[in-house]
Amino acid sequence: MTEIPDLDLTPRDEDPGPAPGSRGSVRNKLIGGVIAAALIFVVYQGLTNARVFFLNVDEAIVQRDDLGDRTFRMQGTVVSEEGNSANGALLFTVAYNDATAEIRHLGPEPSDLFDLGEPVVVEGRWNGDVFESDQILVKHDESYVEDNPNRVDYELEDAP
Amino acid sequence: MHWEFVIPGYLIVFGGIGAYTWTVLSRARSAAARVPEDRRTFLD
Amino acid sequence: MSSTGTTTNGSRAFAGPTASKATRVVGLMALAGIALLLPLALLWSPPEIDQADAVRLFYVHVPSATVALYLAFGVTCLGSLIYLRNQSVFWDLMAHASAEIGVVFCGFVLITGMLWGRPTWGVYWEWDPRITSTAITLILYLGYLALRRMDLDPTVRSKRAAFLGIISFCNLFIIKYSVEWWRGLHQGQTIGIDTQLDGLMLFTFAWGMVTFVLIFAWLLMHRFRLGWLELQATTTSLDDAIAARRAESPQLTGEGL
């Protein structure tokens, strides 16, 4: 093995990398901070909102006294539509597990999927026996059915 | 109906794939320029 | 696979130094997949009875989710595990490459999901369990990519990234079961035992899956080789620096060491 003489092995300052407090290091901290803040925010939202996203109609009725005028979400299937009241509120009834609740909705119009027999999640609060809703979310299920104009209508198919 | 949501969705997805591809390939070109020809072999 | 970067000049001109026979074959297959997927998804497949044309977003939404959450982050987790076992440079680069592609596709999942949510649910965003957990995943992997860019000792950085890559993948199980554990707006699995997906819709959906897997495979090869080239560029400049240092010592030159 040859002895290597006098090789200068001290690091040169050509590529020292970002020093503490330099722009690179500040940028790293900034990116890290933004990501950490976003993570905390989303996890918080997940723990407060997503864990109990909604109550079913029957549960919401049982818990009516506890809920008071607190805002929550309630799920049920639209069983009847009573049209609009004098002040423009949309009136309809939802049901779940044989329990029904009247809904008075004042807020943005629901999506086109809103219809009789569709499961919906309404956000709002109890006012006596009536649920006052600010928002209607139409819950879509796992079925995807072709909208084929040539197909015999489902009602006709079921008819004797 | 609802094409106003479908079209932007497809534009974002396929435009996004195109943009990402372009980024990867141009980064590869500039990296390759810094590597001598005989070392441009891959591990795979 | 055993291919080298030295390929014909024709493919170099198009796809650059990371192209090879394998990327050309997979790339052409992916292009053919896209060429058939677009008319299938946008023209030939029928609108859905409730969602109308919004259903077409599903042919890119679900394949993006599969590619990002299962394939890409799965490869990252696998690469991380192997790296921690034997410090394999190959798997370290592979984990990094795959995570980056996963982040891109995870972004597609959230964007197409929002665009679908507005016409069907009535809102772009809700803190539904599945949406929330998907957002958490995206942020975790953005953190992974940020960690990869930090100025740390390369070995320390790779090791930390490997841990993060494994932990983040565990979060995916929460997403997978969030729909069943917690009530949400998001529907359950589309393809299950009692699948409700009509003929051409099912075919379009399957075609979308195949196409997106091909796109992922193609991107992963290129992105992996980019990582390898960048590593080579770093070591080349290091070797050059050593060579320059040697040249400065007069005793070492011309003696055929």
Coordinates of C-alpha atoms in Angstrom, one line a residue:
Chain A
M1 CA 0.0 0.0 0.0
T2 CA 1.5 3.3 -1.1
E3 CA 1.6 6.0 1.4
I4 CA -0.2 9.0 0.1
P5 CA 1.9 12.0 0.8
D6 CA 0.6 15.5 1.6
L7 CA -3.0 15.1 0.4
D8 CA -4.9 18.1 1.5
L9 CA -8.1 16.6 2.9
T10 CA -9.6 19.6 4.6
P11 CA -13.1 20.4 3.2
R12 CA -13.2 23.3 0.7
D13 CA -15.8 25.9 1.0
E14 CA -17.1 25.3 -2.5
D15 CA -20.3 23.5 -1.5
P16 CA -20.8 23.9 2.2
G17 CA -24.6 23.5 2.0
P18 CA -27.0 26.0 3.5
A19 CA -25.7 27.3 6.8
P20 CA -28.1 27.6 9.7
G21 CA -30.2 30.7 9.2
S22 CA -29.5 30.8 5.4
R23 CA -32.2 30.9 2.8
G24 CA -32.2 27.2 2.2
S25 CA -32.6 26.3 5.9
V26 CA -35.3 29.0 6.4
R27 CA -37.2 27.6 3.4
N28 CA -37.0 24.1 4.8
K29 CA -38.4 25.2 8.2
L30 CA -41.1 27.1 6.4
I31 CA -42.2 24.1 4.3
G32 CA -42.0 21.9 7.4
G33 CA -44.2 24.3 9.3
V34 CA -46.8 24.7 6.6
I35 CA -47.0 20.9 6.3
A36 CA -47.3 20.4 10.0
A37 CA -50.0 23.1 10.3
A38 CA -52.0 21.6 7.5
L39 CA -51.7 18.1 9.1
I40 CA -52.9 19.4 12.5
F41 CA -55.8 21.3 10.9
V42 CA -57.0 18.3 8.8
V43 CA -56.6 15.8 11.7
Y44 CA -58.5 18.2 14.0
Q45 CA -61.3 18.4 11.4
G46 CA -61.3 14.7 11.1
L47 CA -61.6 14.1 14.8
T48 CA -64.3 16.7 15.3
N49 CA -66.3 16.2 12.2
A50 CA -65.6 13.0 10.5
R51 CA -65.9 10.7 13.5
V52 CA -69.5 11.3 14.0
F53 CA -70.4 12.6 10.6
F54 CA -74.2 12.2 11.1
L55 CA -76.9 10.7 13.2
N56 CA -79.8 8.7 11.7
V57 CA -83.3 10.1 12.1
D58 CA -84.3 7.7 14.9
E59 CA -81.1 8.5 16.9
A60 CA -81.6 12.2 16.4
I61 CA -85.2 11.9 17.7
V62 CA -84.1 9.9 20.8
Q63 CA -81.3 12.5 21.5
R64 CA -83.5 15.5 20.7
D65 CA -83.4 16.9 24.3
D66 CA -79.7 16.5 24.6
L67 CA -79.0 18.0 21.3
G68 CA -81.1 21.2 22.1
D69 CA -80.4 23.7 19.4
R70 CA -76.9 22.4 18.6
T71 CA -76.1 22.1 14.9
F72 CA -75.6 18.5 13.7
R73 CA -76.1 16.3 10.6
M74 CA -79.0 13.9 10.2
Q75 CA -79.4 11.1 7.7
G76 CA -82.6 9.8 6.3
T77 CA -84.4 8.9 3.1
V78 CA -86.8 11.4 1.5
V79 CA -90.3 10.0 1.9
S80 CA -92.4 12.9 0.9
E81 CA -92.1 16.4 -0.5
E82 CA -94.5 19.1 0.6
G83 CA -93.1 21.8 -1.7
N84 CA -92.2 25.3 -0.6
S85 CA -93.6 27.3 2.3
A86 CA -94.6 31.0 2.1
N87 CA -91.1 32.1 3.1
G88 CA -89.5 30.0 0.4
A89 CA -88.4 27.1 2.7
L90 CA -88.3 23.7 1.2
L91 CA -90.5 21.3 3.2
F92 CA -90.0 17.6 3.1
T93 CA -90.0 14.5 5.3
V94 CA -87.1 12.1 5.9
A95 CA -87.3 8.6 7.5
Y96 CA -85.0 6.1 8.9
N97 CA -85.8 2.9 10.8
D98 CA -89.5 3.8 11.0
A99 CA -88.8 7.2 12.5
T100 CA -89.7 10.3 10.5
A101 CA -88.8 13.9 10.8
E102 CA -90.1 17.0 9.1
I103 CA -87.5 19.2 7.5
R104 CA -87.7 22.9 6.8
H105 CA -84.8 23.8 4.6
L106 CA -83.7 27.4 4.1
G107 CA -80.4 27.5 2.2
P108 CA -78.7 26.5 -1.1
E109 CA -80.7 24.3 -3.3
P110 CA -79.8 20.6 -3.1
S111 CA -78.1 18.9 -6.1
D112 CA -80.2 17.5 -9.0
L113 CA -80.1 14.1 -7.3
F114 CA -82.4 15.2 -4.6
D115 CA -85.6 13.2 -5.1
L116 CA -88.1 10.9 -3.4
G117 CA -86.4 7.8 -2.1
E118 CA -82.9 9.3 -2.1
P119 CA -80.9 9.1 1.1
V120 CA -79.9 12.6 2.2
V121 CA -77.8 14.1 5.0
V122 CA -79.3 17.4 6.3
E123 CA -77.3 19.8 8.4
G124 CA -79.1 22.0 10.9
R125 CA -80.8 21.9 14.3
W126 CA -84.1 20.9 16.0
N127 CA -86.7 23.6 16.5
G128 CA -89.4 21.8 18.4
D129 CA -90.4 18.8 16.3
V130 CA -89.2 20.3 13.1
F131 CA -85.6 20.1 11.8
E132 CA -84.4 23.4 10.4
S133 CA -81.8 22.6 7.7
D134 CA -79.2 24.9 6.2
Q135 CA -77.7 22.3 3.9
I136 CA -78.8 19.2 2.1
L137 CA -76.2 16.6 1.0
V138 CA -77.4 13.9 -1.3
K139 CA -75.8 10.6 -0.4
H140 CA -75.1 8.5 -3.4
D141 CA -74.9 4.7 -3.0
E142 CA -72.7 2.2 -4.7
S143 CA -74.9 1.4 -7.6
Y144 CA -74.2 2.8 -11.0
V145 CA -77.1 2.3 -13.4
E146 CA -77.0 3.1 -17.1
D147 CA -79.3 5.9 -18.2
N148 CA -80.4 4.1 -21.3
P149 CA -83.3 5.7 -23.2
N150 CA -84.2 2.4 -24.9
R151 CA -84.5 0.6 -21.7
V152 CA -88.0 -0.3 -20.4
D153 CA -88.7 1.9 -17.4
Y154 CA -88.2 0.2 -14.0
E155 CA -91.7 0.9 -12.8
L156 CA -93.1 -0.7 -15.9
E157 CA -90.8 -3.7 -15.5
D158 CA -92.1 -4.3 -12.0
A159 CA -95.7 -3.9 -13.0
P160 CA -97.7 -7.2 -13.3
Chain B
M1 CA -75.4 17.1 -17.9
H2 CA -72.6 18.2 -15.5
W3 CA -70.0 18.4 -18.3
E4 CA -68.8 21.6 -16.6
F5 CA -67.3 19.4 -13.9
V6 CA -66.2 16.5 -16.1
I7 CA -64.2 18.4 -18.6
P8 CA -62.0 20.3 -16.1
G9 CA -61.5 17.0 -14.2
Y10 CA -60.1 15.3 -17.3
L11 CA -58.1 18.4 -18.3
I12 CA -56.5 18.5 -14.8
V13 CA -55.7 14.7 -14.7
F14 CA -54.3 14.3 -18.2
G15 CA -52.8 17.8 -18.3
G16 CA -51.2 17.0 -14.9
I17 CA -49.8 13.7 -16.1
G18 CA -48.3 15.6 -19.1
A19 CA -46.9 18.4 -17.0
Y20 CA -45.3 15.9 -14.6
T21 CA -43.9 13.8 -17.4
W22 CA -42.3 17.0 -18.9
T23 CA -40.8 17.9 -15.5
V24 CA -39.3 14.5 -15.0
L25 CA -37.9 14.2 -18.5
S26 CA -36.4 17.7 -18.5
R27 CA -34.8 17.2 -15.1
A28 CA -33.3 13.9 -16.4
R29 CA -31.8 15.8 -19.4
S30 CA -30.1 18.3 -17.2
A31 CA -28.9 15.6 -14.7
A32 CA -27.6 13.5 -17.6
A33 CA -25.6 16.5 -18.9
R34 CA -23.7 16.4 -15.6
V35 CA -22.9 12.7 -15.8
P36 CA -20.2 11.4 -18.2
E37 CA -21.6 9.1 -20.9
D38 CA -19.9 5.9 -19.5
R39 CA -21.7 6.4 -16.2
R40 CA -25.2 6.8 -17.6
T41 CA -26.1 3.2 -16.9
F42 CA -29.0 2.2 -14.7
L43 CA -29.3 -0.1 -11.8
D44 CA -32.4 -1.9 -13.1
Chain C
M1 CA -34.9 -6.1 -16.2
S2 CA -31.5 -5.4 -17.5
S3 CA -31.2 -2.4 -19.7
T4 CA -28.7 0.3 -20.0
G5 CA -29.2 4.0 -20.5
T6 CA -27.3 3.9 -23.8
T7 CA -30.2 3.6 -26.2
T8 CA -30.7 4.6 -29.8
N9 CA -30.6 8.3 -30.6
G10 CA -34.2 8.2 -31.8
S11 CA -35.7 7.5 -28.3
R12 CA -33.2 9.9 -26.7
A13 CA -34.5 12.7 -28.9
F14 CA -38.1 12.0 -27.7
A15 CA -37.9 10.9 -24.1
G16 CA -34.3 11.8 -23.1
P17 CA -31.7 9.9 -21.3
T18 CA -34.0 7.9 -19.1
A19 CA -35.6 6.0 -22.0
S20 CA -35.0 2.4 -22.8
K21 CA -36.6 -0.4 -24.6
A22 CA -38.8 -1.2 -21.5
T23 CA -40.0 2.4 -21.2
R24 CA -40.8 2.5 -24.9
V25 CA -42.9 -0.6 -24.8
V26 CA -44.8 0.4 -21.6
G27 CA -45.1 4.0 -22.8
L28 CA -46.7 2.9 -26.1
M29 CA -49.1 0.6 -24.3
A30 CA -50.0 3.4 -21.9
L31 CA -50.6 5.8 -24.9
A32 CA -52.8 3.2 -26.6
G33 CA -54.7 2.8 -23.3
I34 CA -55.3 6.6 -23.1
A35 CA -56.3 6.7 -26.7
L36 CA -59.1 4.2 -26.1
L37 CA -59.9 5.4 -22.6
L38 CA -60.8 8.9 -23.6
P39 CA -63.6 8.1 -26.1
L40 CA -64.8 5.2 -23.9
A41 CA -65.1 7.4 -20.8
L42 CA -66.3 10.6 -22.5
L43 CA -68.3 9.5 -25.4
W44 CA -69.2 5.8 -25.7
S45 CA -70.1 4.9 -22.1
P46 CA -73.6 5.9 -21.1
P47 CA -74.5 8.6 -18.5
E48 CA -75.6 7.3 -15.2
I49 CA -79.3 7.4 -14.2
D50 CA -78.8 9.8 -11.2
Q51 CA -75.4 11.3 -11.7
A52 CA -75.8 11.9 -15.5
D53 CA -72.3 12.6 -17.0
A54 CA -70.7 13.2 -13.6
V55 CA -70.2 9.5 -13.4
R56 CA -67.5 9.9 -16.1
L57 CA -65.2 11.4 -13.4
F58 CA -65.1 7.9 -11.8
Y59 CA -63.1 6.4 -14.7
V60 CA -60.2 8.6 -13.6
H61 CA -61.0 9.1 -10.0
V62 CA -60.9 5.4 -8.9
P63 CA -57.9 4.4 -11.0
S64 CA -56.0 7.4 -9.6
A65 CA -56.8 6.3 -6.1
T66 CA -55.7 2.8 -6.8
V67 CA -52.4 3.9 -8.3
A68 CA -51.6 6.5 -5.7
L69 CA -52.8 4.9 -2.5
Y70 CA -52.1 1.2 -3.1
L71 CA -49.5 0.9 -5.9
A72 CA -47.3 4.0 -5.5
F73 CA -47.4 4.3 -1.7
G74 CA -47.2 0.5 -1.5
V75 CA -43.9 0.5 -3.5
T76 CA -42.7 3.3 -1.2
C77 CA -43.4 1.3 1.9
L78 CA -41.8 -1.8 0.4
G79 CA -38.7 0.1 -0.7
S80 CA -38.5 1.7 2.7
L81 CA -38.6 -1.7 4.4
I82 CA -35.9 -3.2 2.2
Y83 CA -33.8 -0.1 2.5
L84 CA -33.9 -0.3 6.3
R85 CA -32.8 -4.0 6.1
N86 CA -29.9 -3.7 3.7
Q87 CA -29.3 0.0 2.8
S88 CA -30.1 -0.8 -0.8
V89 CA -29.6 2.3 -3.0
F90 CA -31.9 0.9 -5.6
W91 CA -34.8 0.6 -3.1
D92 CA -34.1 4.0 -1.6
L93 CA -34.4 5.7 -5.0
M94 CA -37.4 3.5 -5.8
A95 CA -39.2 4.6 -2.6
H96 CA -38.6 8.2 -3.3
A97 CA -39.6 8.0 -7.0
S98 CA -42.8 6.1 -6.2
A99 CA -43.8 8.6 -3.4
E100 CA -43.5 11.5 -5.8
I101 CA -45.8 9.9 -8.4
G102 CA -48.2 8.9 -5.6
V103 CA -48.5 12.5 -4.5
V104 CA -49.4 13.6 -8.0
F105 CA -52.1 10.9 -8.4
C106 CA -53.3 11.5 -4.8
G107 CA -53.9 15.2 -5.9
F108 CA -55.9 13.9 -8.9
V109 CA -58.0 11.8 -6.5
L110 CA -59.0 14.8 -4.4
I111 CA -59.6 17.2 -7.3
T112 CA -61.7 14.7 -9.3
G113 CA -63.6 13.8 -6.1
M114 CA -64.4 17.4 -5.4
L115 CA -65.6 18.0 -9.0
W116 CA -67.8 14.9 -8.6
G117 CA -69.1 15.9 -5.2
R118 CA -70.5 19.3 -6.2
P119 CA -73.1 18.0 -8.7
T120 CA -74.0 14.8 -6.8
W121 CA -73.7 15.6 -3.0
G122 CA -74.2 19.3 -3.5
V123 CA -70.8 20.3 -2.1
Y124 CA -67.2 20.3 -3.2
W125 CA -65.8 19.4 0.2
E126 CA -67.2 17.8 3.4
W127 CA -65.2 16.5 6.3
D128 CA -66.3 13.0 5.6
P129 CA -64.1 10.3 7.0
R130 CA -62.7 9.1 3.7
I131 CA -62.1 12.5 2.2
T132 CA -60.4 13.6 5.5
S133 CA -58.2 10.6 5.7
T134 CA -57.2 11.0 2.0
A135 CA -56.3 14.6 2.7
I136 CA -54.2 13.4 5.6
T137 CA -52.4 10.9 3.4
L138 CA -51.6 13.6 0.8
I139 CA -50.1 15.8 3.5
L140 CA -48.1 13.0 5.0
Y141 CA -46.5 12.2 1.7
L142 CA -45.9 15.9 0.9
G143 CA -44.0 15.8 4.2
Y144 CA -42.1 12.8 3.0
L145 CA -41.0 14.7 -0.2
A146 CA -40.1 17.7 1.9
L147 CA -37.9 15.5 4.1
R148 CA -36.2 14.2 1.0
R149 CA -35.2 17.7 0.1
M150 CA -33.8 18.6 3.4
D151 CA -30.1 19.3 3.8
L152 CA -29.1 16.3 5.9
D153 CA -26.6 13.7 5.8
P154 CA -27.8 11.4 2.9
T155 CA -27.9 8.3 5.0
V156 CA -29.7 10.0 7.9
R157 CA -32.2 11.5 5.4
S158 CA -32.9 8.2 3.7
K159 CA -33.4 6.4 7.0
R160 CA -35.8 9.0 8.3
A161 CA -37.7 9.0 5.0
A162 CA -37.9 5.2 5.2
F163 CA -39.5 5.4 8.6
L164 CA -42.0 8.0 7.4
G165 CA -42.7 6.0 4.3
I166 CA -43.7 3.0 6.4
I167 CA -45.7 5.0 9.0
S168 CA -47.7 6.9 6.3
F169 CA -48.6 3.6 4.6
C170 CA -50.2 2.4 7.8
N171 CA -52.6 5.4 7.5
L172 CA -53.9 3.8 4.4
F173 CA -55.6 1.1 6.3
I174 CA -57.6 3.8 8.1
I175 CA -58.7 5.1 4.7
K176 CA -59.7 1.7 3.5
Y177 CA -61.9 1.0 6.5
S178 CA -63.0 4.5 7.3
V179 CA -66.0 4.0 5.1
E180 CA -67.0 0.9 7.1
W181 CA -66.0 2.1 10.6
W182 CA -67.4 5.6 10.5
R183 CA -70.5 6.9 8.7
G184 CA -69.7 9.2 5.9
L185 CA -71.0 10.5 2.7
H186 CA -68.6 8.6 0.6
Q187 CA -69.9 5.4 -0.9
G188 CA -68.3 2.0 -0.2
Q189 CA -66.2 0.0 -2.6
T190 CA -67.4 0.2 -6.2
I191 CA -66.2 -3.3 -7.2
G192 CA -67.4 -5.8 -4.7
I193 CA -69.4 -9.0 -4.4
D194 CA -72.6 -7.4 -5.6
T195 CA -71.2 -5.0 -8.1
Q196 CA -73.8 -2.6 -9.5
L197 CA -72.0 -1.4 -12.6
D198 CA -73.6 -1.8 -16.0
G199 CA -71.9 -3.4 -19.0
L200 CA -70.0 -0.7 -20.8
M201 CA -69.5 1.2 -17.6
L202 CA -67.7 -1.7 -16.0
F203 CA -65.5 -2.2 -19.1
T204 CA -64.6 1.5 -19.2
F205 CA -63.8 1.4 -15.5
A206 CA -61.6 -1.7 -15.9
W207 CA -59.9 -0.1 -18.9
G208 CA -59.2 3.0 -16.9
M209 CA -57.5 0.8 -14.2
V210 CA -55.3 -0.9 -16.7
T211 CA -54.3 2.3 -18.4
F212 CA -53.5 4.1 -15.1
V213 CA -51.3 1.1 -14.0
L214 CA -49.4 1.4 -17.3
I215 CA -49.0 5.1 -16.9
F216 CA -47.7 4.6 -13.4
A217 CA -45.2 1.9 -14.5
W218 CA -43.9 4.1 -17.2
L219 CA -43.6 7.1 -14.9
L220 CA -41.9 5.1 -12.2
M221 CA -39.2 3.8 -14.6
H222 CA -38.4 7.3 -15.8
R223 CA -38.6 8.8 -12.3
F224 CA -36.4 6.1 -10.8
R225 CA -33.7 6.6 -13.5
L226 CA -33.9 10.4 -12.9
G227 CA -33.1 9.7 -9.2
W228 CA -30.2 7.5 -10.2
L229 CA -28.8 10.0 -12.7
E230 CA -29.0 12.8 -10.1
L231 CA -27.1 10.5 -7.7
Q232 CA -24.5 9.8 -10.3
A233 CA -24.2 13.6 -11.0
T234 CA -23.5 14.1 -7.3
T235 CA -20.9 11.4 -7.0
T236 CA -19.4 12.5 -10.3
S237 CA -18.8 16.0 -9.0
L238 CA -17.4 14.4 -5.8
D239 CA -15.0 12.2 -7.8
D240 CA -14.0 15.2 -9.9
A241 CA -13.3 17.1 -6.7
I242 CA -11.1 14.3 -5.4
A243 CA -9.3 14.0 -8.8
A244 CA -8.7 17.8 -8.8
R245 CA -7.3 17.5 -5.2
R246 CA -5.0 14.7 -6.3
A247 CA -3.8 16.7 -9.3
E248 CA -2.8 19.4 -6.9
S249 CA -0.3 17.1 -5.1
P250 CA 2.7 17.0 -7.3
Q251 CA 4.0 13.7 -5.8
L252 CA 0.9 11.8 -6.9
T253 CA 0.8 12.7 -10.6
G254 CA 2.5 10.7 -13.3
E255 CA 3.5 7.8 -11.1
G256 CA 0.8 5.4 -12.2
L257 CA -0.8 5.0 -8.8

